[in-house]
């Protein structure tokens, strides 16, 4: 009992530490587990661990390693197959079947995994009752899951060949009718195979009863003057077929009666059948051509932990936009699922998928997409959690929205975008309930501002947000100003705080010149750098020039401004005085007009770099992409291409929106990193 209680509670419990064996293999296994325990996101480490358990060839360590790996990387179809083959090799046939089923639930669009599973079903069904029915049902499940995939040709061909082998010609013909209308990479090859199929069969075997009667009338009108007897006669013979009553390896004889058409009728039948299917083929070829531009640019249709090239992301984005525009829901869903395999690590693609489903009022499916995204693919990315939270809030489940943010903040603390969204969620809930007491929101802001674990710059960032809240929501300009001045007392060299102070002064509905000049002088006399103080001096000069009626103040400040300019190492031009501007017929030297961007003009939001707030606090988007390695690569099937005249020209696309929350509007990352923009205008000094 003591041994049981002492076991590790880690999800990676099996690491060889409890084994009494000190064999080299066990030592290697311990090292393998230690590597993934230290860095659970190390794909290469997991691959090494799986190699170790394969070489060790023992059931328990292999199962534990595969289970943990596939929880983290469920789109690695090659490892599902390896896991199933491992169980089969150890004669755990039921477990092998369960592994295949779990893999197909995780990645139902994997044609290769379906084919491997079907092959295994054929093996275990051999000799059983209703084997043919079981295999056919499995094929139909596969087509239902991935039959619309552009690269699903191999599955279609194998299923059709199997039906022909079983002499189920009508079923094979029905499958041909479907694939001839389905845009796939091997569309041309399917039509060639269909022509061979039709030319080798009697017409009644490849047509439905209704279509056969319809074509019979057409053919009879064409050849009735040539006929010397009936269009066909009945042929009777015996053949051996598999016995479903006992097992499908034993055969029994049966009498077969079939039609044998005369040559003239047979020729007309086949021409009419192929003419009809050719029209269907040409329509399908047009569908293929519209997609070929996108398909030909997909270089990585499988899952990989390494980042995709930007052009690949853009191609997926454009392809999805195209398919959504076609308004065929099944094809749209299929393409989204394909995209998720290739782009699993990109939360913006998951968001796009969920937003599409939400737009069709399929709320539960959209929620399922969000859940799949955050566990396990984008578990460390704030963007998808922000979008998921917004989705739940939109649909009225505020507690679920709050829980999503709280859980992420507990696992990954100090994301400014998450903290701000939590505060916004509280504020909106109060506003929906028509509450006027925002003390809960204010107290949470203050807790962040005075959190000693945060740097002064981050504390100032939250102070600016609280000041904006008081200014814009509570319309308390004095309190907003006090919050900024208190923040300046703690962070005297933060230029952004002085900018917000100026913005508050400008925001008054009735301009008070004395207040604006006071805050500008406060900034000019502050411990800011000479360049920053000079910019505030320039703003004061512009204000006096444009809006003040006191010439004496303008003259006095101009002298002071010149003194500040001399303190700079590379003094810029302070005003347009003494400079002649170019007329509309003249061109100034670009170097002479180069603006000074040492400090952004006040009407532009001042940004802290999006990947990291000062003090080392990460914000949305700052997720490392340090993955390496990859799963097994599926075979790319078929090389058919549409006629060159039908391949659309490739256009140069605009840049993809890389913002994780782009599709919901707004940018939490930028919002979390931007200080309050100053609304007044200012001239950029000429150099």
XYZ file of C-alpha atoms in Angstrom:
687
model
C 0.000 0.000 0.000
C 2.837 2.366 0.814
C 4.290 1.809 -2.625
C 0.954 2.698 -4.250
C 0.688 5.953 -2.300
C 4.197 6.950 -3.237
C 3.574 6.769 -6.950
C 3.991 9.960 -8.908
C 0.822 11.872 -9.798
C 2.482 13.187 -12.956
C 0.666 12.520 -16.244
C 3.951 10.961 -17.350
C 3.927 8.448 -14.527
C 5.830 5.693 -16.230
C 9.483 6.652 -16.442
C 11.279 3.571 -15.180
C 12.086 5.060 -11.763
C 10.141 2.330 -9.956
C 11.737 -0.515 -11.822
C 14.244 -2.616 -9.931
C 16.033 -3.304 -13.180
C 19.166 -1.297 -13.871
C 19.522 -2.464 -17.462
C 20.856 0.002 -20.047
C 17.468 -0.080 -21.805
C 15.720 1.076 -18.628
C 18.247 3.851 -18.147
C 17.618 5.060 -21.686
C 13.866 4.920 -21.058
C 14.261 7.026 -17.907
C 16.234 9.610 -19.856
C 13.578 9.664 -22.555
C 10.817 10.355 -20.057
C 12.926 12.923 -18.242
C 13.353 14.909 -21.460
C 9.629 15.174 -22.184
C 8.845 15.782 -18.534
C 11.207 18.758 -18.551
C 9.750 20.095 -21.818
C 6.380 18.533 -22.712
C 6.249 20.558 -25.951
C 9.504 19.131 -27.313
C 8.341 17.147 -30.331
C 11.811 15.735 -30.986
C 11.988 14.529 -27.397
C 8.707 12.670 -27.799
C 9.871 11.093 -31.051
C 13.035 9.855 -29.341
C 10.938 8.410 -26.519
C 8.737 6.545 -29.001
C 11.822 5.130 -30.699
C 13.039 3.925 -27.326
C 9.790 2.125 -26.463
C 9.637 0.581 -29.948
C 13.121 -0.851 -29.439
C 12.261 -1.960 -25.912
C 9.183 -3.682 -27.405
C 7.243 -3.970 -24.150
C 3.525 -3.307 -23.975
C 3.202 -1.137 -20.871
C 5.900 1.482 -21.592
C 4.865 1.632 -25.252
C 1.211 2.256 -24.440
C 1.995 4.946 -21.901
C 4.361 6.732 -24.263
C 2.012 6.559 -27.252
C -1.005 7.604 -25.183
C 0.722 10.703 -23.828
C 2.248 11.629 -27.168
C -1.012 11.314 -29.106
C -2.880 13.384 -26.527
C -0.527 16.235 -27.371
C -0.184 15.612 -31.104
C -3.384 13.855 -32.255
C -2.889 14.849 -35.917
C 0.215 12.663 -36.316
C -1.573 9.953 -38.271
C 1.653 8.017 -38.828
C 2.068 7.449 -35.107
C -1.528 6.248 -34.740
C -0.703 3.660 -37.353
C 2.557 2.704 -35.629
C 0.721 2.334 -32.334
C -1.921 0.095 -33.938
C 0.728 -2.024 -35.649
C 2.558 -2.376 -32.330
C -0.601 -3.774 -30.718
C -1.212 -6.057 -33.684
C 2.374 -7.322 -33.560
C 1.814 -8.259 -29.922
C -1.471 -9.984 -30.891
C -3.638 -7.512 -28.978
C -6.203 -7.450 -31.783
C -9.022 -5.749 -29.901
C -6.642 -3.071 -28.644
C -5.363 -2.584 -32.195
C -8.928 -1.977 -33.349
C -9.482 0.531 -30.538
C -6.316 2.418 -31.457
C -7.448 2.715 -35.067
C -10.879 3.943 -33.971
C -9.338 6.532 -31.648
C -7.026 7.712 -34.398
C -9.863 8.078 -36.899
C -11.856 10.039 -34.363
C -8.886 12.376 -33.887
C -8.063 12.768 -37.592
C -11.026 11.550 -39.668
C -9.686 13.147 -42.867
C -6.624 10.902 -43.039
C -7.079 8.760 -46.163
C -3.951 6.759 -45.334
C -5.179 5.945 -41.843
C -8.567 4.874 -43.200
C -6.923 2.587 -45.756
C -4.749 1.019 -43.059
C -7.819 0.521 -40.875
C -9.821 -1.012 -43.734
C -6.954 -3.389 -44.433
C -7.017 -4.490 -40.805
C -10.813 -4.900 -40.842
C -10.483 -7.154 -43.887
C -7.984 -9.308 -42.011
C -10.089 -9.774 -38.897
C -13.376 -10.121 -40.826
C -12.080 -12.993 -42.926
C -13.997 -16.134 -42.103
C -16.706 -14.285 -40.180
C -20.391 -14.049 -40.998
C -21.418 -10.920 -42.889
C -17.786 -10.069 -43.619
C -18.690 -8.322 -46.872
C -21.289 -6.168 -45.132
C -18.822 -5.157 -42.416
C -16.142 -4.223 -44.929
C -18.610 -2.300 -47.089
C -19.855 -0.379 -44.050
C -16.272 0.534 -43.207
C -15.652 1.788 -46.736
C -18.825 3.874 -46.545
C -17.734 5.345 -43.212
C -14.433 6.276 -44.788
C -16.089 7.982 -47.762
C -18.448 9.819 -45.445
C -15.472 11.132 -43.458
C -12.964 11.996 -46.169
C -14.514 11.254 -49.554
C -14.688 14.978 -50.391
C -10.984 15.486 -49.716
C -9.261 16.663 -52.897
C -6.636 13.952 -52.391
C -8.964 11.067 -51.573
C -8.621 9.320 -54.968
C -6.873 6.247 -53.591
C -9.776 5.505 -51.258
C -12.334 5.818 -54.055
C -10.332 3.589 -56.385
C -9.789 0.894 -53.779
C -13.460 0.822 -52.835
C -14.636 0.660 -56.470
C -12.156 -2.117 -57.245
C -13.357 -4.034 -54.200
C -16.999 -3.820 -55.321
C -16.047 -4.954 -58.829
C -14.100 -7.837 -57.330
C -17.254 -8.769 -55.402
C -19.170 -8.548 -58.722
C -21.368 -5.812 -57.319
C -21.302 -3.915 -60.592
C -24.304 -1.722 -59.865
C -22.723 -0.550 -56.602
C -19.451 0.142 -58.415
C -21.335 2.115 -61.079
C -23.070 4.159 -58.383
C -19.691 4.969 -56.838
C -18.372 6.019 -60.242
C -21.337 8.377 -60.625
C -20.427 10.072 -57.344
C -16.691 10.375 -57.958
C -17.228 11.739 -61.476
C -18.984 14.708 -59.829
C -16.449 15.130 -57.023
C -13.470 17.461 -57.554
C -10.346 15.442 -56.776
C -6.752 15.439 -57.897
C -7.213 12.286 -59.981
C -10.484 13.323 -61.626
C -9.267 12.523 -65.168
C -8.100 9.044 -64.228
C -11.501 8.233 -62.766
C -13.205 8.994 -66.064
C -10.758 6.800 -67.973
C -11.396 3.945 -65.571
C -15.131 4.481 -65.923
C -14.908 4.245 -69.719
C -13.074 0.935 -69.418
C -15.673 -0.241 -66.917
C -18.611 0.647 -69.196
C -16.991 -0.855 -72.286
C -16.488 -4.163 -70.499
C -19.988 -4.512 -69.028
C -23.535 -4.991 -70.212
C -25.498 -1.695 -69.975
C -28.061 -2.953 -67.472
C -25.207 -3.723 -65.039
C -23.910 -0.153 -64.938
C -27.201 1.761 -64.908
C -30.065 2.148 -62.503
C -33.332 0.604 -63.650
C -34.835 4.009 -64.403
C -31.917 5.262 -66.465
C -31.637 1.951 -68.298
C -35.275 2.160 -69.406
C -34.784 5.787 -70.448
C -31.730 5.018 -72.585
C -33.386 1.892 -73.998
C -36.100 4.082 -75.536
C -33.456 6.362 -77.068
C -31.408 3.479 -78.455
C -34.431 1.685 -79.862
C -35.473 4.749 -81.866
C -31.989 4.902 -83.377
C -31.643 1.238 -84.381
C -35.180 -0.066 -84.767
C -34.809 -0.166 -88.571
C -31.650 -2.266 -88.257
C -32.980 -4.776 -85.751
C -33.919 -8.190 -86.974
C -34.998 -9.355 -83.529
C -34.931 -8.215 -79.886
C -32.252 -5.810 -78.591
C -31.010 -8.460 -76.170
C -31.444 -12.084 -75.210
C -31.143 -13.800 -71.825
C -27.927 -15.674 -71.093
C -27.906 -18.250 -68.298
C -24.842 -19.775 -66.627
C -23.483 -20.938 -63.269
C -20.821 -19.156 -61.240
C -19.122 -19.594 -57.862
C -19.566 -16.847 -55.291
C -18.346 -16.467 -51.683
C -20.731 -17.912 -49.149
C -21.903 -15.345 -46.614
C -23.772 -17.960 -44.641
C -20.596 -19.625 -43.431
C -17.508 -17.665 -44.352
C -16.248 -15.790 -47.357
C -13.424 -18.199 -48.131
C -15.810 -20.993 -49.066
C -17.684 -20.757 -52.363
C -21.063 -21.917 -53.490
C -22.539 -22.181 -56.968
C -25.440 -20.095 -58.151
C -27.325 -19.768 -61.412
C -26.979 -16.380 -63.069
C -29.352 -14.998 -65.690
C -28.212 -11.832 -67.451
C -28.981 -9.837 -70.555
C -26.763 -10.042 -73.585
C -27.292 -7.059 -75.905
C -26.781 -7.271 -79.650
C -23.745 -5.434 -81.000
C -25.601 -2.502 -82.555
C -27.570 -1.873 -79.371
C -24.488 -2.314 -77.215
C -22.607 0.308 -79.238
C -25.422 2.865 -78.962
C -25.924 2.158 -75.268
C -22.270 2.751 -74.462
C -22.084 5.919 -76.531
C -25.139 7.361 -74.792
C -23.878 6.387 -71.327
C -20.426 7.860 -71.907
C -21.851 10.996 -73.497
C -23.946 11.648 -70.409
C -21.057 10.975 -68.061
C -18.738 13.091 -70.184
C -20.966 16.116 -69.615
C -20.769 15.418 -65.900
C -16.995 15.005 -66.218
C -16.607 18.375 -67.988
C -18.594 20.134 -65.294
C -16.427 18.489 -62.657
C -13.301 19.514 -64.567
C -14.360 23.144 -64.255
C -14.745 22.660 -60.500
C -11.270 21.120 -60.335
C -9.767 23.980 -62.349
C -11.114 26.621 -59.956
C -9.413 24.831 -57.061
C -6.211 23.753 -58.744
C -4.435 27.059 -58.144
C -4.892 26.631 -54.401
C -4.246 22.885 -54.321
C -1.035 23.144 -56.319
C 0.384 25.537 -53.711
C -0.275 23.249 -50.737
C 3.201 21.930 -50.005
C 2.451 20.506 -46.577
C -0.983 18.860 -46.381
C -0.027 16.934 -43.232
C 0.570 18.004 -39.628
C 3.955 19.414 -38.701
C 5.070 21.283 -35.609
C 7.410 23.555 -37.540
C 5.964 26.893 -38.697
C 4.371 27.094 -42.116
C 5.759 29.483 -44.684
C 3.783 32.697 -44.843
C 2.790 32.049 -48.450
C 1.319 28.708 -47.341
C -0.802 30.381 -44.679
C -2.005 32.938 -47.201
C -2.899 30.202 -49.655
C -5.002 28.385 -47.045
C -6.686 31.642 -46.109
C -7.565 32.435 -49.738
C -8.696 28.871 -50.403
C -11.065 29.008 -47.450
C -12.429 32.354 -48.604
C -13.058 30.872 -52.046
C -14.794 27.757 -50.729
C -16.969 29.737 -48.330
C -18.011 31.857 -51.298
C -19.143 28.708 -53.121
C -21.665 28.138 -50.302
C -21.443 24.326 -50.310
C -21.387 23.497 -46.635
C -19.977 19.960 -46.822
C -17.081 21.078 -48.990
C -16.472 24.083 -46.720
C -16.325 21.892 -43.609
C -14.036 19.402 -45.352
C -11.623 22.139 -46.389
C -11.610 23.677 -42.923
C -10.789 20.281 -41.424
C -7.961 19.813 -43.931
C -6.672 23.264 -43.075
C -6.737 22.528 -39.353
C -4.402 19.573 -39.885
C -1.791 21.680 -41.672
C -2.358 24.825 -39.588
C -3.061 23.231 -36.208
C -0.590 25.496 -34.414
C -2.146 28.702 -35.808
C -4.975 29.905 -33.618
C -6.183 32.428 -36.202
C -7.227 29.526 -38.447
C -9.156 27.838 -35.641
C -10.843 31.164 -34.920
C -11.785 31.561 -38.572
C -13.317 28.073 -38.566
C -15.319 28.717 -35.403
C -16.523 32.092 -36.651
C -17.750 30.507 -39.888
C -19.730 27.888 -37.957
C -21.086 30.555 -35.637
C -22.208 32.600 -38.643
C -24.289 29.614 -39.797
C -25.905 29.377 -36.338
C -24.137 26.085 -35.653
C -23.194 27.131 -32.140
C -22.372 23.679 -30.778
C -20.009 22.874 -33.640
C -18.313 26.240 -33.201
C -17.885 25.550 -29.492
C -16.409 22.138 -30.301
C -13.869 23.770 -32.632
C -12.791 26.145 -29.869
C -12.407 23.240 -27.442
C -10.328 21.260 -29.934
C -8.143 24.295 -30.510
C -7.320 25.033 -26.882
C -6.729 21.383 -26.020
C -4.180 20.475 -27.123
C -3.083 22.456 -30.182
C -3.097 26.080 -28.964
C -3.184 25.591 -25.208
C -0.513 28.249 -24.622
C -1.853 30.903 -26.985
C -3.935 33.703 -25.479
C -5.535 34.709 -28.779
C -7.710 31.605 -29.075
C -8.735 31.859 -25.422
C -9.727 35.491 -25.903
C -11.815 34.530 -28.936
C -13.399 31.558 -27.153
C -14.251 33.710 -24.156
C -15.820 36.330 -26.409
C -17.830 33.611 -28.165
C -19.279 32.348 -24.875
C -20.016 35.884 -23.701
C -21.767 36.633 -26.985
C -24.001 33.609 -26.471
C -24.878 34.613 -22.930
C -22.666 32.327 -20.856
C -20.671 34.922 -18.931
C -19.459 32.430 -16.332
C -18.014 30.156 -19.016
C -16.334 33.169 -20.603
C -14.796 34.154 -17.281
C -13.718 30.579 -16.539
C -11.846 30.334 -19.857
C -9.850 33.459 -19.045
C -9.271 32.507 -15.418
C -8.011 29.023 -16.281
C -5.587 30.418 -18.839
C -4.361 33.111 -16.426
C -3.725 30.458 -13.776
C -1.606 28.362 -16.163
C 0.060 31.303 -17.902
C 0.045 34.355 -15.624
C 0.834 37.981 -16.473
C -0.669 38.203 -19.947
C -1.888 41.793 -20.142
C -4.479 41.015 -22.837
C -6.066 38.361 -20.615
C -6.192 40.653 -17.590
C -7.742 43.462 -19.614
C -10.362 41.133 -21.093
C -11.322 39.949 -17.606
C -11.802 43.567 -16.553
C -13.790 44.351 -19.692
C -15.975 41.319 -19.055
C -16.782 42.583 -15.558
C -17.489 46.082 -16.888
C -19.822 44.876 -19.629
C -21.718 42.691 -17.189
C -22.272 45.688 -14.902
C -23.381 47.805 -17.837
C -25.795 45.118 -19.063
C -27.309 45.066 -15.578
C -27.460 48.888 -15.639
C -25.217 49.112 -12.577
C -23.528 52.436 -11.832
C -21.162 51.195 -9.141
C -17.923 50.150 -10.850
C -15.945 49.732 -7.632
C -15.266 46.044 -8.395
C -13.649 46.939 -11.706
C -11.683 49.812 -10.189
C -10.380 47.661 -7.334
C -9.133 45.027 -9.802
C -7.347 47.695 -11.827
C -5.735 49.021 -8.656
C -4.650 45.533 -7.634
C -2.799 45.226 -10.935
C -1.324 48.712 -10.650
C 0.104 48.058 -7.192
C 1.170 44.459 -7.837
C 4.785 44.420 -6.657
C 5.634 41.483 -8.904
C 5.121 43.673 -11.983
C 7.606 46.193 -13.291
C 7.010 49.926 -13.003
C 6.386 50.171 -16.736
C 3.656 47.520 -16.633
C 2.131 49.144 -13.570
C 2.047 52.421 -15.497
C 0.417 50.644 -18.410
C -2.485 49.536 -16.198
C -2.666 53.025 -14.687
C -3.230 54.453 -18.154
C -6.030 51.936 -18.715
C -7.698 52.863 -15.432
C -7.379 56.559 -16.246
C -9.027 55.964 -19.613
C -11.827 54.062 -17.850
C -12.533 56.987 -15.516
C -12.266 59.506 -18.341
C -14.429 57.737 -20.941
C -16.821 55.574 -18.908
C -17.258 57.482 -15.655
C -16.547 60.925 -17.189
C -14.358 61.849 -14.233
C -11.515 63.849 -15.768
C -10.080 64.977 -12.437
C -9.760 61.432 -11.113
C -8.193 60.300 -14.384
C -5.617 63.077 -14.071
C -4.882 62.130 -10.455
C -4.267 58.489 -11.416
C -1.768 59.533 -14.085
C 0.038 61.950 -11.759
C 0.287 59.236 -9.104
C 1.725 56.894 -11.726
C 4.254 59.556 -12.745
C 5.325 59.844 -9.125
C 6.250 56.154 -9.266
C 7.592 56.136 -12.827
C 8.996 59.610 -13.495
C 10.796 58.745 -16.722
C 7.841 57.184 -18.535
C 7.087 59.405 -21.513
C 3.752 57.711 -22.154
C 2.342 58.894 -18.850
C 3.082 62.524 -19.709
C 1.449 62.035 -23.076
C -1.703 60.763 -21.361
C -1.685 63.755 -19.059
C -1.612 66.057 -22.079
C -4.377 64.033 -23.704
C -6.589 64.425 -20.630
C -6.050 68.190 -20.701
C -6.981 68.319 -24.382
C -10.090 66.139 -23.798
C -12.014 68.854 -21.952
C -15.117 69.986 -23.838
C -14.132 73.589 -23.018
C -10.461 74.167 -23.711
C -8.613 75.637 -20.768
C -5.354 77.133 -21.990
C -3.835 77.340 -18.533
C -4.374 73.625 -17.854
C -2.860 72.571 -21.156
C 0.166 74.808 -20.658
C 0.573 73.547 -17.097
C 0.787 69.872 -18.103
C 3.098 70.692 -21.021
C 5.403 72.621 -18.687
C 5.199 69.719 -16.238
C 6.506 67.398 -18.954
C 9.161 69.857 -20.144
C 10.533 70.219 -16.601
C 10.426 66.456 -15.922
C 13.382 64.003 -15.775
C 12.636 62.783 -19.304
C 15.400 62.583 -21.878
C 16.328 65.817 -23.706
C 14.768 64.466 -26.900
C 11.463 63.704 -25.176
C 11.389 67.057 -23.369
C 12.113 68.768 -26.693
C 9.096 67.053 -28.285
C 6.813 68.328 -25.529
C 8.330 71.782 -25.986
C 7.522 71.529 -29.691
C 3.936 70.670 -28.806
C 3.709 73.700 -26.556
C 5.100 75.875 -29.328
C 2.517 74.493 -31.765
C -0.306 75.016 -29.276
C 0.667 78.648 -28.632
C 1.101 79.279 -32.354
C -2.212 77.748 -33.396
C -4.610 78.254 -30.481
C -3.298 80.908 -28.075
C -3.989 84.650 -28.263
C -1.104 85.580 -25.960
C 1.784 86.702 -28.188
C 4.033 87.352 -25.196
C 3.812 83.716 -24.090
C 4.591 82.568 -27.615
C 7.649 84.808 -27.806
C 8.851 83.765 -24.364
C 8.501 80.045 -25.102
C 10.205 80.401 -28.462
C 13.356 81.568 -26.683
C 13.153 78.670 -24.209
C 12.562 76.265 -27.064
C 15.744 77.401 -28.795
C 17.693 76.704 -25.613
C 16.330 73.132 -25.463
C 17.233 72.628 -29.084
C 20.849 73.498 -28.408
C 21.023 70.774 -25.751
C 20.376 68.082 -28.346
C 23.251 66.270 -29.989
C 21.623 66.561 -33.420
C 19.246 69.534 -33.198
C 16.209 69.234 -35.490
C 14.510 72.181 -37.132
C 11.998 73.519 -34.638
C 9.514 75.261 -36.885
C 8.805 76.328 -40.418
C 10.069 79.874 -39.678
C 12.899 80.757 -41.999
C 12.165 77.788 -44.336
C 10.434 78.123 -47.676
C 8.021 75.294 -48.440
C 7.997 73.834 -51.911
C 5.313 75.008 -54.284
C 3.151 72.437 -56.020
C 5.483 72.541 -59.021
C 8.626 71.930 -56.976
C 10.090 68.874 -55.314
C 12.034 68.997 -52.072
C 14.993 66.739 -51.406
C 13.654 63.721 -49.505
C 16.591 63.852 -47.105
C 15.732 67.434 -46.147
C 12.153 66.443 -45.383
C 12.961 63.329 -43.346
C 10.720 63.460 -40.243
C 12.039 62.889 -36.752
C 10.411 59.741 -35.393
C 12.388 59.603 -32.174
C 8.997 60.056 -30.549
C 5.674 59.259 -32.247
C 3.405 62.207 -32.954
C 0.738 62.469 -30.240
C -2.151 61.511 -32.515
C -0.629 58.067 -33.107
C -1.040 55.333 -30.458
C 2.308 54.761 -28.795
C 3.092 51.051 -28.761
C 5.139 48.861 -26.533
C 6.490 46.060 -28.784
C 3.699 43.543 -29.328
C 5.706 40.493 -28.314
C 6.738 41.673 -24.870
C 5.748 44.404 -22.468
C 8.536 46.131 -20.569
C 9.571 44.167 -17.565
C 9.477 40.884 -19.452
C 5.701 40.374 -19.256
C 4.477 38.463 -22.321
C 1.375 39.568 -24.201
C -0.825 37.806 -26.754
C 1.143 36.532 -29.678
C 4.395 36.067 -27.785
C 4.241 32.309 -27.936
C 7.484 30.581 -28.855
C 7.415 28.387 -31.945
C 10.313 26.249 -30.854
C 9.173 22.962 -32.320
C 11.178 20.553 -34.331
C 10.614 17.234 -35.995
C 7.549 15.873 -37.691
C 5.256 12.902 -37.974
C 5.097 10.438 -40.810
C 4.480 12.020 -44.190
C 1.533 10.651 -46.165
C 1.982 9.649 -49.768
C 0.865 12.294 -52.250
C -1.381 10.515 -54.667
C -1.970 11.013 -58.387
C -0.386 13.462 -60.781
C -3.349 14.352 -62.978
C -3.707 17.996 -63.901
C -6.511 19.877 -65.603
C -5.999 21.209 -69.137
C -3.657 24.238 -69.112
C -6.380 26.471 -70.503
C -8.512 25.768 -67.459
C -5.910 26.554 -64.804
C -6.603 30.055 -63.407
C -3.756 32.534 -63.222
C -2.269 32.908 -59.753
C -2.738 36.364 -58.319
C -0.405 37.992 -55.831
C -2.486 38.009 -52.629
C -2.555 40.737 -49.976
C -0.867 39.876 -46.655
C -2.754 37.523 -44.374
C -4.203 38.906 -41.179
C -1.884 37.383 -38.598
C -3.860 38.822 -35.706
C -5.274 35.939 -33.592
C -8.493 37.849 -32.882
C -8.848 39.426 -36.329
C -12.067 37.627 -37.139
C -13.826 38.842 -34.030
C -12.751 42.433 -34.581
C -10.211 44.289 -32.501
C -6.739 43.191 -31.554
C -6.245 42.172 -27.940
C -2.507 41.994 -28.419
C -2.238 45.529 -29.688
C -4.828 46.741 -27.189
C -2.781 45.246 -24.402
C 0.393 46.858 -25.675
C -0.887 50.317 -26.655
C -0.962 53.278 -24.355
C -3.861 55.757 -24.538
C -3.614 57.662 -27.847
C -3.426 61.431 -27.635
C -6.150 62.937 -29.788
C -4.675 66.355 -30.629
C -2.750 67.071 -33.827
C 0.841 68.196 -34.072
C 3.217 69.130 -36.864
C 6.118 66.780 -37.379
C 9.230 68.974 -37.370
C 11.247 69.007 -40.571
C 14.855 67.891 -40.418
